[in-house]
Coordinates of C-alpha atoms in Angstrom, one line a residue:
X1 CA 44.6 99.9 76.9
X2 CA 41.4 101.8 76.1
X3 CA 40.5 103.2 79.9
X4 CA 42.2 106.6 79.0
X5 CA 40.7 106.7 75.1
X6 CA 39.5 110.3 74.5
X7 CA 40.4 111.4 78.2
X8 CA 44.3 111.6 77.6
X9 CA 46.7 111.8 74.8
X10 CA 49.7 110.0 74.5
X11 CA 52.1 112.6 76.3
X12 CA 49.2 112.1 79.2
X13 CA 47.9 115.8 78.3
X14 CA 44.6 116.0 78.8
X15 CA 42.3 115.9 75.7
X16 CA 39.9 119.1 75.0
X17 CA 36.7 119.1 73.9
X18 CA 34.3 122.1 73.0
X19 CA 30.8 121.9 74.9
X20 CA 29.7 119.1 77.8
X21 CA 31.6 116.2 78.5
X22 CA 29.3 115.1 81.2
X23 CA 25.4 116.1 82.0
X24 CA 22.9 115.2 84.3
X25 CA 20.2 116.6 81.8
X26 CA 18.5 114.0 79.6
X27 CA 17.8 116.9 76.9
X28 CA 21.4 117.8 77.0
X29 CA 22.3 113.7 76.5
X30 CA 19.8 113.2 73.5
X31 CA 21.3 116.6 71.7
X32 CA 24.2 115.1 72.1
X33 CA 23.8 111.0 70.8
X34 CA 21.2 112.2 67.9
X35 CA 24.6 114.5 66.7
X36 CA 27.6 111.8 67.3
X37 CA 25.0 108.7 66.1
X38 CA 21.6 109.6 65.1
X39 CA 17.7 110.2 66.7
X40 CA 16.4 107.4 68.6
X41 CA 14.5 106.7 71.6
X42 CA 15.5 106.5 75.3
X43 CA 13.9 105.1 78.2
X44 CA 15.5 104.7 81.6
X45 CA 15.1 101.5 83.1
X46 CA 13.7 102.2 86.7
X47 CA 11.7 105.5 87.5
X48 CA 13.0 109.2 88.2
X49 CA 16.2 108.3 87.0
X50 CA 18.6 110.9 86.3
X51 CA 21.6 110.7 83.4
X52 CA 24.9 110.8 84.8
X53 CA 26.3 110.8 81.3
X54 CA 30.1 110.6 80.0
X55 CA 29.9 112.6 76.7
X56 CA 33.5 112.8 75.0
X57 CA 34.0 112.6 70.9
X58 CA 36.3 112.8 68.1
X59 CA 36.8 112.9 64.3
X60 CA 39.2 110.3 62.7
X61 CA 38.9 111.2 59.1
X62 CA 34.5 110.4 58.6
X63 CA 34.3 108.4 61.3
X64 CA 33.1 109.6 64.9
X65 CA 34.6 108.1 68.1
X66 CA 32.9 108.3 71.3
X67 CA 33.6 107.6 74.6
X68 CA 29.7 107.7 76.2
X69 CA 27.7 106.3 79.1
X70 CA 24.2 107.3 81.0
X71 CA 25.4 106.5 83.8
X72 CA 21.8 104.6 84.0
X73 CA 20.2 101.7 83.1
X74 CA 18.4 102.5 79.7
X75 CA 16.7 100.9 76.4
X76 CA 17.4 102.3 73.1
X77 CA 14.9 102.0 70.2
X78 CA 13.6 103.4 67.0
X79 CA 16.9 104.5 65.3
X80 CA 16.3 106.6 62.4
X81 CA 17.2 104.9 59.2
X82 CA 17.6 108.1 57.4
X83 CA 20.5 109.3 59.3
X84 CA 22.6 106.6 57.2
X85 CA 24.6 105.5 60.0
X86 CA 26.5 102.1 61.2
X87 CA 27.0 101.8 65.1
X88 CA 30.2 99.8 66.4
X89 CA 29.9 99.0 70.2
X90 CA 32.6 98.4 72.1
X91 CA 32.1 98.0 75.6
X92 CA 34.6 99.0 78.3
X93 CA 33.1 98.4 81.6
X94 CA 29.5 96.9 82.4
X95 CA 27.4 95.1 79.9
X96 CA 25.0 95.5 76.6
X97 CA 22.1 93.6 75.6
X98 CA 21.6 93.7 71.2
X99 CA 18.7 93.0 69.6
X100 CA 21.0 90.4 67.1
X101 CA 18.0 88.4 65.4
X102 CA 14.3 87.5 65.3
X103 CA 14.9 84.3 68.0
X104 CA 17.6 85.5 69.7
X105 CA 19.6 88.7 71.5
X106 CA 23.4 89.2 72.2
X107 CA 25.3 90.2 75.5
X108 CA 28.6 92.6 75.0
X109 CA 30.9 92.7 78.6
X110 CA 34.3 94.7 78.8
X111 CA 36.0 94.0 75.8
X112 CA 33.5 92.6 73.1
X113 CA 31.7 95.0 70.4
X114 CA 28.7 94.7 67.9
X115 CA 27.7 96.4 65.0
X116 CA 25.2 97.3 63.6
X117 CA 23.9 98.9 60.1
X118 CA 20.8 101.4 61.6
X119 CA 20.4 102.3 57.7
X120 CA 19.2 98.8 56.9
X121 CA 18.0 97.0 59.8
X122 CA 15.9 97.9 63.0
X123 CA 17.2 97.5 66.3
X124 CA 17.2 97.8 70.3
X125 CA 19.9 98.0 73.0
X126 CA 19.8 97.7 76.8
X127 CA 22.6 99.1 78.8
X128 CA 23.5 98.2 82.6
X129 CA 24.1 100.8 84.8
X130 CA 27.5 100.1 84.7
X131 CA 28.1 100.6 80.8
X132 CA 30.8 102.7 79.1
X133 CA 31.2 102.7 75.3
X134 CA 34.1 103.6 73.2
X135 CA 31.9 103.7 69.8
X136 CA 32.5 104.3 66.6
X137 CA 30.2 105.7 64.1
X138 CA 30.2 105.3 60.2
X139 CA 28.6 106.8 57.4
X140 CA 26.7 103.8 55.6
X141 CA 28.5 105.3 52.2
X142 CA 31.9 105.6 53.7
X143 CA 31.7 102.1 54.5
X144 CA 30.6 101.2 50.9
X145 CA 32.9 103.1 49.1
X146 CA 35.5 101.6 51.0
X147 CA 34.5 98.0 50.5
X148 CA 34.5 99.1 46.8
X149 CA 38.2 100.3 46.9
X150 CA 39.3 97.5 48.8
X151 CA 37.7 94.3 47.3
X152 CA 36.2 95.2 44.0
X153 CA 32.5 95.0 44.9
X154 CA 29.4 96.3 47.4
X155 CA 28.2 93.5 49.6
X156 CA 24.3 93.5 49.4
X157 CA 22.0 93.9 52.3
X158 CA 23.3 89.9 52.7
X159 CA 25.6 91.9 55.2
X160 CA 24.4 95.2 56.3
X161 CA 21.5 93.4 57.8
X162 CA 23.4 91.5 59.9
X163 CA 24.0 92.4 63.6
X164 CA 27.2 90.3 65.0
X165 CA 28.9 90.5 67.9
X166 CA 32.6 90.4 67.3
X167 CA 36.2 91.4 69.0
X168 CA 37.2 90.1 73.0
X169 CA 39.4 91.0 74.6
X170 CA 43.0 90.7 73.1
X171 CA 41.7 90.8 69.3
X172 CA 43.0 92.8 66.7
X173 CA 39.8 95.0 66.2
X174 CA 40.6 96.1 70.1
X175 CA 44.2 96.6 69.4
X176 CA 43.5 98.7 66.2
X177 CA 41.3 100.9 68.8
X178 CA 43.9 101.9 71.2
X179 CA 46.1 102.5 68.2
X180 CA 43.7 104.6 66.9
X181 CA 42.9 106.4 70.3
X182 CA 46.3 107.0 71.1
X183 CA 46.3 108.9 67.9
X184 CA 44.2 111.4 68.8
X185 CA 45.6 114.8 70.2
X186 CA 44.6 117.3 73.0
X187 CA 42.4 119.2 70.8
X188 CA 40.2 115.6 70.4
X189 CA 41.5 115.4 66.5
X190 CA 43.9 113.0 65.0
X191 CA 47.6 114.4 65.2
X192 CA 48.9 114.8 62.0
X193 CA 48.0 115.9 58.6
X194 CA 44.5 114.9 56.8
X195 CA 46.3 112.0 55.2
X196 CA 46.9 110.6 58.5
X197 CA 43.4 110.9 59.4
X198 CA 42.0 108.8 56.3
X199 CA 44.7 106.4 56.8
X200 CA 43.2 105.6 60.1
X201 CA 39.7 105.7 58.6
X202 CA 40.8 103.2 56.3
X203 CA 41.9 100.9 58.8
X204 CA 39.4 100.8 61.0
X205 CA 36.9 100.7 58.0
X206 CA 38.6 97.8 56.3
X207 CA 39.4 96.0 60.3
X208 CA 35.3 96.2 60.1
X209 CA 34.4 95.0 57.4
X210 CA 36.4 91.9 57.2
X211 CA 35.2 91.1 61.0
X212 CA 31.4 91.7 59.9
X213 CA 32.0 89.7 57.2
X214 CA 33.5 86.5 59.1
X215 CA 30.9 87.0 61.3
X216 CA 27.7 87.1 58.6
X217 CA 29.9 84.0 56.7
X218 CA 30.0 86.2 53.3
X219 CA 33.2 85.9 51.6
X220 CA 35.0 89.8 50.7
X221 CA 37.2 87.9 48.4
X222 CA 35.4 86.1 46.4
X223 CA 32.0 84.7 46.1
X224 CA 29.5 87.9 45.2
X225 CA 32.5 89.7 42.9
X226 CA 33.2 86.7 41.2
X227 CA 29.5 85.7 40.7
X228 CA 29.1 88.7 38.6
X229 CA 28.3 88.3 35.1
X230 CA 30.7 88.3 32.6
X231 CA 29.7 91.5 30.8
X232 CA 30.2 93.6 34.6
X233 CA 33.5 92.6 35.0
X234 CA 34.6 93.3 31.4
X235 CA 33.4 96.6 31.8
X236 CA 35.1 97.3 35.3
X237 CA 37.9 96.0 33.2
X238 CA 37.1 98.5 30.3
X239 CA 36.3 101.7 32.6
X240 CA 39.6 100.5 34.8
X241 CA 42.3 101.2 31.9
X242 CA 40.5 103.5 30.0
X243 CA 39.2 106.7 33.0
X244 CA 41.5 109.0 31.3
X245 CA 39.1 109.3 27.9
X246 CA 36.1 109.1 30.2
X247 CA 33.6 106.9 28.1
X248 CA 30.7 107.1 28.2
X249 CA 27.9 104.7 29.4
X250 CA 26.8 103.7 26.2
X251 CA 30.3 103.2 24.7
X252 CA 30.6 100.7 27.6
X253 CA 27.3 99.3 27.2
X254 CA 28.3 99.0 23.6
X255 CA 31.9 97.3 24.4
X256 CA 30.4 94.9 26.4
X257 CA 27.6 93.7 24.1
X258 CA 24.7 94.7 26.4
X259 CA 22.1 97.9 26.7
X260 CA 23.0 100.5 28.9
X261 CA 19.6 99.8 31.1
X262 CA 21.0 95.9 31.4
X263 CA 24.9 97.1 32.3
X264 CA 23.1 99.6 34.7
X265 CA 21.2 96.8 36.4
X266 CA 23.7 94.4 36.6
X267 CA 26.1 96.8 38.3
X268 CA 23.1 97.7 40.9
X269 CA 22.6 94.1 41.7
X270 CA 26.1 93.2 41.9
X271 CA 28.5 96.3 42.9
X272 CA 25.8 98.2 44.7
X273 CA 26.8 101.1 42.6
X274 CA 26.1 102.3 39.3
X275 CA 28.4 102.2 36.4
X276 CA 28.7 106.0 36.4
X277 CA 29.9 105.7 40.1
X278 CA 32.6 102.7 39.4
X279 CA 34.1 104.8 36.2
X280 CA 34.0 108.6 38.2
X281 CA 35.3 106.7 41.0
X282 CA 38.5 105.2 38.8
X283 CA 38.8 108.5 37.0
X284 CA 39.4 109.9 41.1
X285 CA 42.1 107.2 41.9
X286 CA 44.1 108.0 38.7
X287 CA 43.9 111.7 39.2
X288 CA 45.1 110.9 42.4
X289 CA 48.0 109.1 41.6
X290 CA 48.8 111.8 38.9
X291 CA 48.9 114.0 41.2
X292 CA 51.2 112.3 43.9
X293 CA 53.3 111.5 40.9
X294 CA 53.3 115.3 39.4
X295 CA 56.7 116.9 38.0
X296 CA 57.9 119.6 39.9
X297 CA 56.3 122.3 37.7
X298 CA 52.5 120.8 37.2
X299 CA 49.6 122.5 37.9
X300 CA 46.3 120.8 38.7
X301 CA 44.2 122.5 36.2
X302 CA 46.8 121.0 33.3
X303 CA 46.5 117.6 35.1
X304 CA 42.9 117.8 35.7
X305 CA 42.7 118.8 31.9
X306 CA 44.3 115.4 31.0
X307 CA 41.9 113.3 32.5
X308 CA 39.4 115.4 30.5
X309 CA 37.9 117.3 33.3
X310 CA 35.8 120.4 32.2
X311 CA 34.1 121.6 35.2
X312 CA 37.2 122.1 37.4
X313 CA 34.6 123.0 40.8
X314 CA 32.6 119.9 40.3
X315 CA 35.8 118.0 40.3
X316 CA 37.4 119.5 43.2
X317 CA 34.0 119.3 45.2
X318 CA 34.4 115.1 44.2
X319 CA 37.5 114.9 44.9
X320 CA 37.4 116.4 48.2
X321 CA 34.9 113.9 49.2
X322 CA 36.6 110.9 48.1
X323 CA 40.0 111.9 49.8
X324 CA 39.2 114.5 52.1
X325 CA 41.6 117.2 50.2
X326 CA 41.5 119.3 47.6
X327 CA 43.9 118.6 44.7
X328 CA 45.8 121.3 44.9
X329 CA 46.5 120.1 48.7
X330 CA 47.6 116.6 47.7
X331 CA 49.8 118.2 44.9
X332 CA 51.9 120.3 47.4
X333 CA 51.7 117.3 49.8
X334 CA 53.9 115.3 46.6
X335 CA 56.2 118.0 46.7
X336 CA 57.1 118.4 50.4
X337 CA 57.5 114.5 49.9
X338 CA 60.0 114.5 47.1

């Protein structure tokens, strides 16, 4: 399903891409990975090799797909933590050896993929001369926020230092790829509107986490969000119905029957975020929603004045990043809808 990803689209048209899609120059190939994944070292495995390197990529909403090979056998180390970036592998043809744990490595063949959080763990690959990757690659944050949205809490590093190998052949995580693939158009973007694109973000980000998760044995539906204290989840509670009035931290605090400093911490150790984040995050989703749910002659500066928002270009730069619009686009997007 996945030997024509990011070669052809679904009317068989053949998918466009600006710059190289292939190289024989191994400055050209790095240029290109430390762009689509990060800096890291390369070694070929065998002397005076050459790349003979398959370089295709495209954007689906934040996250980077790639189709990519050497072409060579090479090792892979020293991934720079500061780009922020989680690696899924998924192997199409020929094999790759992971770095998985201190005793142990993992082998990916056609079909099978591995991810791995560069952000918050080391690690090495080896790659057969035969390998071809369909990867994906994900903003640390992107992933976080996500896992916020979606199940109420930020795992700890209990997960994101985890390397698992996960998928085969016939799973849904390789289904959910050709979907996504077969999504993307000539011009190596995903058809549709912007609201397509982070639906299929969301997917893929949501498919990933609950794999990694199964994998690493931590529980996204309980377990870490329920073994937060009391006085964190009566404030999420707090924050949750009242983002319109915009409390402040210390009216929370206060609510709760903590100090700010303790309500701070405890979010830290147990959402990953702060409590600023969770309640500018809430305020987002039901501006959102207001806006989706406008009357026909709303503007956004009289709903953005609702929900108490002062500086309109700070909120619009926010907003933007959480839903990859600007209000005023997801307003007329309501109205074309109704």
């Amino acid at each position: 399903m996945l030997e024509q990803a990011l070669l052809r689209d679904m009317q068989g048209r053949a998918i466009e891409q600006a710059g190289p899609t292939a190289s024989d120059d191994w400055d050209e190939v790095q240029e290109f990975c430390s762009q689509v994944y990060m800096p890291y070292r390369v070694r070929p495995i065998g002397k005076l090799l050459k790349p003979d390197a398959t370089m295709r990529q495209a954007q689906v909403g934040r996250v980077t797909l790639s189709r990519f090979s050497y072409g060579v056998p090479i090792r892979l180390t020293e991934f720079d933590p500061e780009a922020g970036n989680v690696l899924v592998l998924n192997t199409l043809r020929g094999a790759l050896r992971h770095k998985q744990n201190a005793q142990s490595d993992a082998v990916t063949a056609a079909g099978d993929s591995f991810v791995v959080d560069c952000s918050r763990t080391d690690y090495w690959l080896e790659g057969d001369a035969q390998h071809l990757q369909l990867n994906c690659t994900i903003p640390h944050d992107v992933l976080a926020e996500i896992a916020q949205r979606w199940f109420g809490f930020v795992p700890d590093d209990g997960l994101w230092t985890k390397r698992i190998a996960f998928g085969g052949g016939g799973s849904r995580w390789q289904a959910l790829l050709a979907y996504v693939a077969q999504c993307i158009d000539q011009s190596a973007q995903v058809a549709g509107d912007t609201a397509m694109a982070r639906h299929l973000e969301e997917l893929l980000c949501v498919d990933l986490l609950q794999a990694w998760a199964q994998g690493a044995g931590i529980s996204l539906t309980d377990g870490a969000r329920g073994a937060a204290p009391y006085y964190v989840r009566r404030a999420e509670e707090i924050m949750a119905n009242d983002a319109q009035n915009a409390p402040t931290i210390g009216e929370v605090a206060q609510g709760v029957g903590v100090s700010a400093r303790t309500l701070s911490g405890g979010f830290r150790k147990y959402r990953g975020i702060s409590p600023r984040e969770f309640l500018r995050d809430r305020r987002l989703d039901g501006l959102h929603a207001e806006l989706l749910n406008a009357p026909e002659n709303a503007t956004v500066t009289q709903i953005a004045a609702e929900w108490n928002y002062v500086n309109f270009g700070a909120m619009s730069r926010i907003y933007r990043q959480r839903f990859g619009e600007n209000p005023s686009q997801t307003l007329r997007r309501r109205r074309r809808l109704s």
